[in-house]
Short mmCIF file of C-alpha atoms and ligand atoms in Angstrom, two decimals:
data_model
loop_
_atom_site.label_atom_id
_atom_site.label_comp_id
_atom_site.label_asym_id
_atom_site.label_seq_id
_atom_site.Cartn_x
_atom_site.Cartn_y
_atom_site.Cartn_z
CA MET O 1 -188.09 93.69 8.16
CA LEU O 2 -188.51 93.72 4.43
CA GLN O 3 -188.13 90.76 2.11
CA ALA O 4 -185.36 92.72 0.46
CA ASP O 5 -182.91 91.43 3.05
CA GLY O 6 -181.53 88.72 0.79
CA VAL O 7 -180.51 90.87 -2.16
CA VAL O 8 -176.81 91.70 -2.41
CA ASN O 9 -176.02 95.09 -3.94
CA ALA O 10 -172.86 96.28 -5.69
CA LEU O 11 -170.68 98.68 -3.71
CA THR O 12 -168.39 100.78 -5.88
CA ILE O 13 -165.85 103.60 -5.63
CA ASP O 14 -164.86 105.79 -8.57
CA PHE O 15 -161.25 106.11 -7.49
CA GLU O 16 -159.86 109.53 -8.38
CA ASP O 17 -158.67 112.66 -6.59
CA TRP O 18 -160.94 115.65 -5.91
CA TYR O 19 -159.78 117.71 -8.90
CA GLN O 20 -159.81 114.89 -11.45
CA GLY O 21 -163.55 114.80 -12.10
CA LEU O 22 -164.16 118.52 -12.54
CA GLU O 23 -163.75 118.77 -16.34
CA ILE O 24 -160.27 120.21 -15.80
CA PRO O 25 -157.84 118.78 -18.41
CA LEU O 26 -155.12 116.41 -17.25
CA ASP O 27 -152.28 118.75 -18.22
CA ARG O 28 -153.44 121.15 -15.45
CA TRP O 29 -153.75 118.57 -12.69
CA SER O 30 -150.27 119.10 -11.29
CA GLY O 31 -151.40 122.50 -9.94
CA PHE O 32 -153.79 120.99 -7.37
CA GLU O 33 -153.19 119.60 -3.89
CA ASP O 34 -152.86 115.81 -3.93
CA ARG O 35 -155.36 114.50 -1.34
CA LEU O 36 -156.09 111.03 -2.63
CA GLU O 37 -154.42 109.23 0.24
CA ARG O 38 -156.68 110.80 2.86
CA GLY O 39 -159.93 109.92 1.11
CA ALA O 40 -158.65 106.48 0.20
CA ARG O 41 -157.62 105.61 3.76
CA ARG O 42 -160.94 106.85 5.10
CA THR O 43 -162.84 104.77 2.53
CA LEU O 44 -160.80 101.66 3.34
CA GLU O 45 -161.33 102.20 7.07
CA VAL O 46 -165.10 102.60 6.76
CA PHE O 47 -165.35 99.48 4.58
CA ALA O 48 -163.13 97.45 6.92
CA GLY O 49 -165.19 98.61 9.91
CA ALA O 50 -168.38 97.48 8.20
CA GLY O 51 -166.80 94.23 7.02
CA VAL O 52 -167.70 94.87 3.36
CA ARG O 53 -165.77 94.55 0.12
CA ALA O 54 -166.29 96.74 -2.93
CA THR O 55 -165.22 97.38 -6.51
CA PHE O 56 -162.82 100.30 -6.98
CA PHE O 57 -162.97 101.69 -10.53
CA VAL O 58 -159.49 103.20 -10.56
CA LEU O 59 -158.48 106.10 -12.82
CA GLY O 60 -155.22 105.22 -14.61
CA ALA O 61 -153.66 108.62 -13.88
CA ALA O 62 -154.46 108.21 -10.16
CA ALA O 63 -152.95 104.71 -10.10
CA GLU O 64 -149.78 105.97 -11.77
CA ARG O 65 -149.35 108.57 -9.03
CA HIS O 66 -150.38 106.26 -6.17
CA PRO O 67 -149.50 102.67 -7.01
CA GLN O 68 -149.27 101.77 -3.31
CA LEU O 69 -152.93 102.70 -2.79
CA VAL O 70 -153.97 100.26 -5.51
CA ARG O 71 -151.94 97.54 -3.78
CA GLU O 72 -153.65 98.39 -0.47
CA ILE O 73 -157.06 98.17 -2.10
CA VAL O 74 -156.24 94.69 -3.40
CA ALA O 75 -154.67 93.61 -0.09
CA ALA O 76 -157.93 94.54 1.67
CA GLY O 77 -159.81 92.10 -0.59
CA HIS O 78 -161.51 94.60 -2.91
CA GLU O 79 -161.94 94.27 -6.66
CA VAL O 80 -160.15 96.69 -9.00
CA GLY O 81 -161.82 97.83 -12.24
CA THR O 82 -160.88 100.62 -14.62
CA HIS O 83 -162.19 104.20 -14.75
CA GLY O 84 -160.15 105.00 -17.90
CA TRP O 85 -157.06 107.20 -17.82
CA SER O 86 -157.72 110.96 -18.13
CA HIS O 87 -161.33 111.40 -16.99
CA THR O 88 -162.49 112.79 -20.32
CA LEU O 89 -166.12 112.65 -21.51
CA ILE O 90 -166.06 109.66 -23.82
CA TYR O 91 -168.45 111.17 -26.38
CA ASN O 92 -165.98 114.05 -26.82
CA GLN O 93 -163.03 111.71 -27.41
CA GLU O 94 -161.69 110.29 -30.65
CA PRO O 95 -162.38 106.54 -30.55
CA GLY O 96 -158.69 105.82 -31.08
CA VAL O 97 -157.69 107.99 -28.14
CA PHE O 98 -160.32 106.37 -25.92
CA ARG O 99 -159.02 102.92 -26.85
CA ALA O 100 -155.37 103.81 -26.24
CA GLU O 101 -156.14 105.34 -22.83
CA LEU O 102 -158.27 102.38 -21.81
CA GLU O 103 -155.56 99.93 -22.82
CA ARG O 104 -152.92 101.90 -20.89
CA SER O 105 -155.12 101.94 -17.80
CA ILE O 106 -155.90 98.21 -17.95
CA LYS O 107 -152.25 97.34 -18.43
CA LEU O 108 -151.11 99.41 -15.45
CA LEU O 109 -153.88 98.07 -13.21
CA GLN O 110 -153.18 94.47 -14.22
CA ASP O 111 -149.49 94.98 -13.43
CA LEU O 112 -150.34 96.44 -10.01
CA THR O 113 -153.00 93.91 -9.05
CA GLY O 114 -151.66 90.77 -10.72
CA ALA O 115 -155.21 90.01 -11.86
CA PRO O 116 -157.26 90.58 -14.99
CA ILE O 117 -159.32 93.77 -15.01
CA LEU O 118 -162.90 92.78 -15.71
CA GLY O 119 -164.98 95.89 -15.00
CA HIS O 120 -165.25 99.39 -16.45
CA ARG O 121 -167.00 102.57 -15.37
CA ALA O 122 -166.91 105.56 -17.69
CA PRO O 123 -165.85 108.97 -16.40
CA PHE O 124 -169.04 111.05 -15.82
CA PHE O 125 -171.10 107.95 -16.82
CA SER O 126 -170.38 109.20 -20.33
CA ILE O 127 -171.48 106.19 -22.34
CA THR O 128 -174.52 107.70 -24.03
CA LYS O 129 -176.20 107.15 -27.39
CA ARG O 130 -173.33 109.17 -28.90
CA SER O 131 -170.60 106.89 -27.52
CA LEU O 132 -172.01 103.35 -27.69
CA TRP O 133 -169.00 102.56 -29.92
CA ALA O 134 -166.93 102.49 -26.71
CA LEU O 135 -168.56 99.19 -25.73
CA ASP O 136 -166.85 97.38 -28.63
CA PHE O 137 -163.44 98.46 -27.34
CA LEU O 138 -164.32 97.21 -23.86
CA ARG O 139 -165.02 93.73 -25.26
CA GLU O 140 -161.87 93.80 -27.35
CA LEU O 141 -159.70 94.64 -24.32
CA GLY O 142 -161.10 91.86 -22.14
CA ILE O 143 -163.64 93.81 -20.11
CA ARG O 144 -166.51 91.52 -19.01
CA TYR O 145 -168.86 94.09 -17.51
CA ASP O 146 -169.53 97.79 -17.79
CA SER O 147 -171.32 100.02 -15.28
CA SER O 148 -171.63 103.37 -17.02
CA ILE O 149 -175.11 103.76 -18.41
CA TYR O 150 -177.41 105.94 -16.31
CA PRO O 151 -181.06 105.57 -17.34
CA VAL O 152 -181.83 109.24 -16.64
CA TYR O 153 -181.62 112.55 -18.42
CA ASN O 154 -178.71 114.73 -17.23
CA TYR O 155 -176.92 117.54 -19.05
CA ARG O 156 -173.75 115.46 -19.04
CA TYR O 157 -174.88 111.82 -19.20
CA GLY O 158 -177.73 109.38 -19.42
CA ILE O 159 -179.75 107.17 -21.76
CA GLU O 160 -183.22 107.83 -20.40
CA ASP O 161 -184.87 104.75 -21.91
CA ALA O 162 -182.01 102.27 -21.22
CA PRO O 163 -182.80 99.08 -19.25
CA ARG O 164 -182.60 99.65 -15.50
CA TRP O 165 -181.30 96.24 -14.37
CA PRO O 166 -178.15 94.21 -15.09
CA HIS O 167 -178.30 92.53 -18.50
CA THR O 168 -176.09 91.18 -21.26
CA LEU O 169 -175.53 93.73 -24.01
CA ALA O 170 -176.24 92.80 -27.62
CA GLY O 171 -173.25 92.76 -29.97
CA GLU O 172 -170.55 90.70 -31.59
CA GLY O 173 -167.71 89.08 -29.68
CA PRO O 174 -167.32 87.96 -26.07
CA PRO O 175 -170.32 88.60 -23.79
CA LEU O 176 -170.39 91.97 -22.05
CA GLN O 177 -172.75 92.70 -19.18
CA GLU O 178 -174.11 96.11 -18.26
CA PHE O 179 -174.88 97.03 -14.65
CA PRO O 180 -176.79 100.31 -15.11
CA ILE O 181 -176.52 102.99 -12.46
CA THR O 182 -179.51 102.44 -10.20
CA THR O 183 -182.68 104.44 -10.45
CA TRP O 184 -185.97 104.31 -8.58
CA LYS O 185 -189.08 104.71 -10.68
CA VAL O 186 -191.32 107.30 -9.06
CA MET O 187 -194.41 108.63 -10.85
CA GLY O 188 -193.13 107.41 -14.19
CA ARG O 189 -189.67 109.03 -13.86
CA ASN O 190 -186.33 107.39 -13.13
CA LEU O 191 -184.97 109.04 -10.01
CA PRO O 192 -181.17 108.67 -9.62
CA ILE O 193 -180.52 107.13 -6.22
CA ALA O 194 -177.16 105.44 -6.68
CA GLY O 195 -174.81 107.72 -4.76
CA GLY O 196 -172.46 110.65 -5.26
CA ALA O 197 -174.05 114.08 -5.04
CA TYR O 198 -177.57 112.61 -4.96
CA PHE O 199 -176.66 110.73 -1.79
CA ARG O 200 -175.45 113.92 -0.13
CA ILE O 201 -178.21 116.25 -1.32
CA TYR O 202 -181.31 114.06 -0.79
CA PRO O 203 -182.27 113.07 2.73
CA TYR O 204 -180.81 109.66 3.61
CA ALA O 205 -184.36 108.30 3.99
CA LEU O 206 -184.96 108.79 0.27
CA THR O 207 -181.91 106.73 -0.72
CA ARG O 208 -183.02 104.04 1.71
CA MET O 209 -186.57 104.01 0.33
CA GLY O 210 -185.23 103.72 -3.20
CA PHE O 211 -182.85 100.88 -2.34
CA ARG O 212 -185.62 99.07 -0.46
CA ALA O 213 -187.98 99.39 -3.41
CA VAL O 214 -185.36 98.08 -5.85
CA ASN O 215 -184.38 95.17 -3.59
CA ALA O 216 -188.02 94.34 -2.77
CA ALA O 217 -188.57 93.91 -6.52
CA GLY O 218 -185.73 91.38 -6.46
CA HIS O 219 -183.08 93.55 -8.17
CA PRO O 220 -179.59 94.44 -6.97
CA ALA O 221 -178.75 98.16 -6.83
CA THR O 222 -175.35 99.72 -7.29
CA PHE O 223 -173.99 102.47 -5.09
CA TYR O 224 -171.02 104.72 -5.88
CA LEU O 225 -168.92 107.31 -4.10
CA HIS O 226 -165.54 109.01 -4.61
CA PRO O 227 -162.74 109.03 -2.02
CA TRP O 228 -162.86 112.84 -1.87
CA GLU O 229 -166.47 112.69 -0.65
CA LEU O 230 -165.01 111.24 2.58
CA ASP O 231 -162.47 114.09 2.75
CA PRO O 232 -164.81 117.05 3.36
CA GLU O 233 -161.92 119.47 4.01
CA HIS O 234 -160.49 119.25 0.51
CA PRO O 235 -159.76 122.61 -1.19
CA ARG O 236 -162.52 124.93 -2.39
CA ILE O 237 -161.83 126.33 -5.86
CA PRO O 238 -164.02 128.49 -8.10
CA LEU O 239 -166.03 126.29 -10.51
CA PRO O 240 -168.97 126.74 -12.84
CA ARG O 241 -172.06 126.86 -10.62
CA ARG O 242 -173.65 123.56 -11.67
CA ILE O 243 -170.39 121.70 -11.01
CA ALA O 244 -169.68 123.48 -7.69
CA THR O 245 -173.22 122.79 -6.45
CA THR O 246 -172.98 119.05 -6.81
CA HIS O 247 -169.28 118.73 -5.92
CA TYR O 248 -169.29 120.57 -2.59
CA ALA O 249 -172.85 120.03 -1.34
CA ASN O 250 -173.21 118.53 2.12
CA LEU O 251 -169.86 116.68 2.14
CA LYS O 252 -169.94 116.26 5.90
CA ALA O 253 -172.97 114.01 5.57
CA THR O 254 -171.19 111.42 3.44
CA GLU O 255 -169.43 109.36 6.07
CA PRO O 256 -172.25 108.97 8.65
CA ARG O 257 -174.72 108.20 5.86
CA LEU O 258 -172.37 105.69 4.28
CA ARG O 259 -172.06 103.90 7.62
CA ARG O 260 -175.84 103.72 7.87
CA LEU O 261 -176.22 102.46 4.32
CA LEU O 262 -173.69 99.69 4.98
CA ARG O 263 -175.72 98.65 8.03
CA ASP O 264 -179.08 98.85 6.24
CA PHE O 265 -178.17 96.85 3.11
CA ARG O 266 -175.96 93.99 1.95
CA PHE O 267 -173.10 94.73 -0.44
CA ALA O 268 -170.37 92.94 -2.41
CA PRO O 269 -167.98 93.75 -5.26
CA MET O 270 -169.77 94.13 -8.59
CA LYS O 271 -168.24 91.10 -10.28
CA GLU O 272 -169.58 88.91 -7.48
CA VAL O 273 -173.07 90.39 -7.73
CA LEU O 274 -172.97 89.68 -11.48
CA GLY O 275 -171.64 86.16 -10.92
CA ILE O 276 -168.45 86.69 -12.95
CA ALA O 277 -165.69 84.36 -11.81
ZN1 ZN Y 1 -164.92 109.74 -12.08
#
């Protein structure tokens, strides 16, 4: 066995329905089949079966439609964080609109959970060099940690030279920690290994090697999935090729791989990994 056995990683779910993260505006969402309950139940069952707890970054619009699911998440012992309200790329939003949506989401989630909301994950990991201003609003609204910065280059997200491990962000006001999305440095490049489409498209062994390397160096990794990735039968709709490729690829692999990952590594909610009370 590797020495990495002691490191506890952060298990996270970006909690939204299958059509909410496809760059389709919120005013068109009512035209799609609501499947959130299926994916959510499956996720909760797999986690309960493995005896693990996670952080669910809940989209405000999804919580408004399914308040009972948020209550079930809390009742199962998981942490609830915010994923904003409308799943818009932050760097395309007016700062005032971003702030208002974030505040609305936090308020709804606090009402549903009866607890302060401490964590934030941006839609599409869209805190980039163009939207660092968003971090000030997080502090102002009581967020204690963010997990949105992906130290890679991607057409939609990423700060390639950002720190790769959890750290406290510089800035005025209350302390704010960043838990970057995990990468594995291979031949000088940061390879994204933290979940989602990468988890489905790469062989499982690659994710496991990456996690082992990160943990062997003494660092916690973070892993993320969406409930719809555990609902492989959700509707097929025509999408731009680069979105369709990542969204629909190898969905049937998600659940068996997730079960293996939960056996191979230790996980906890993100606020516990960061030591936030
Ligand atoms: Zn999302």
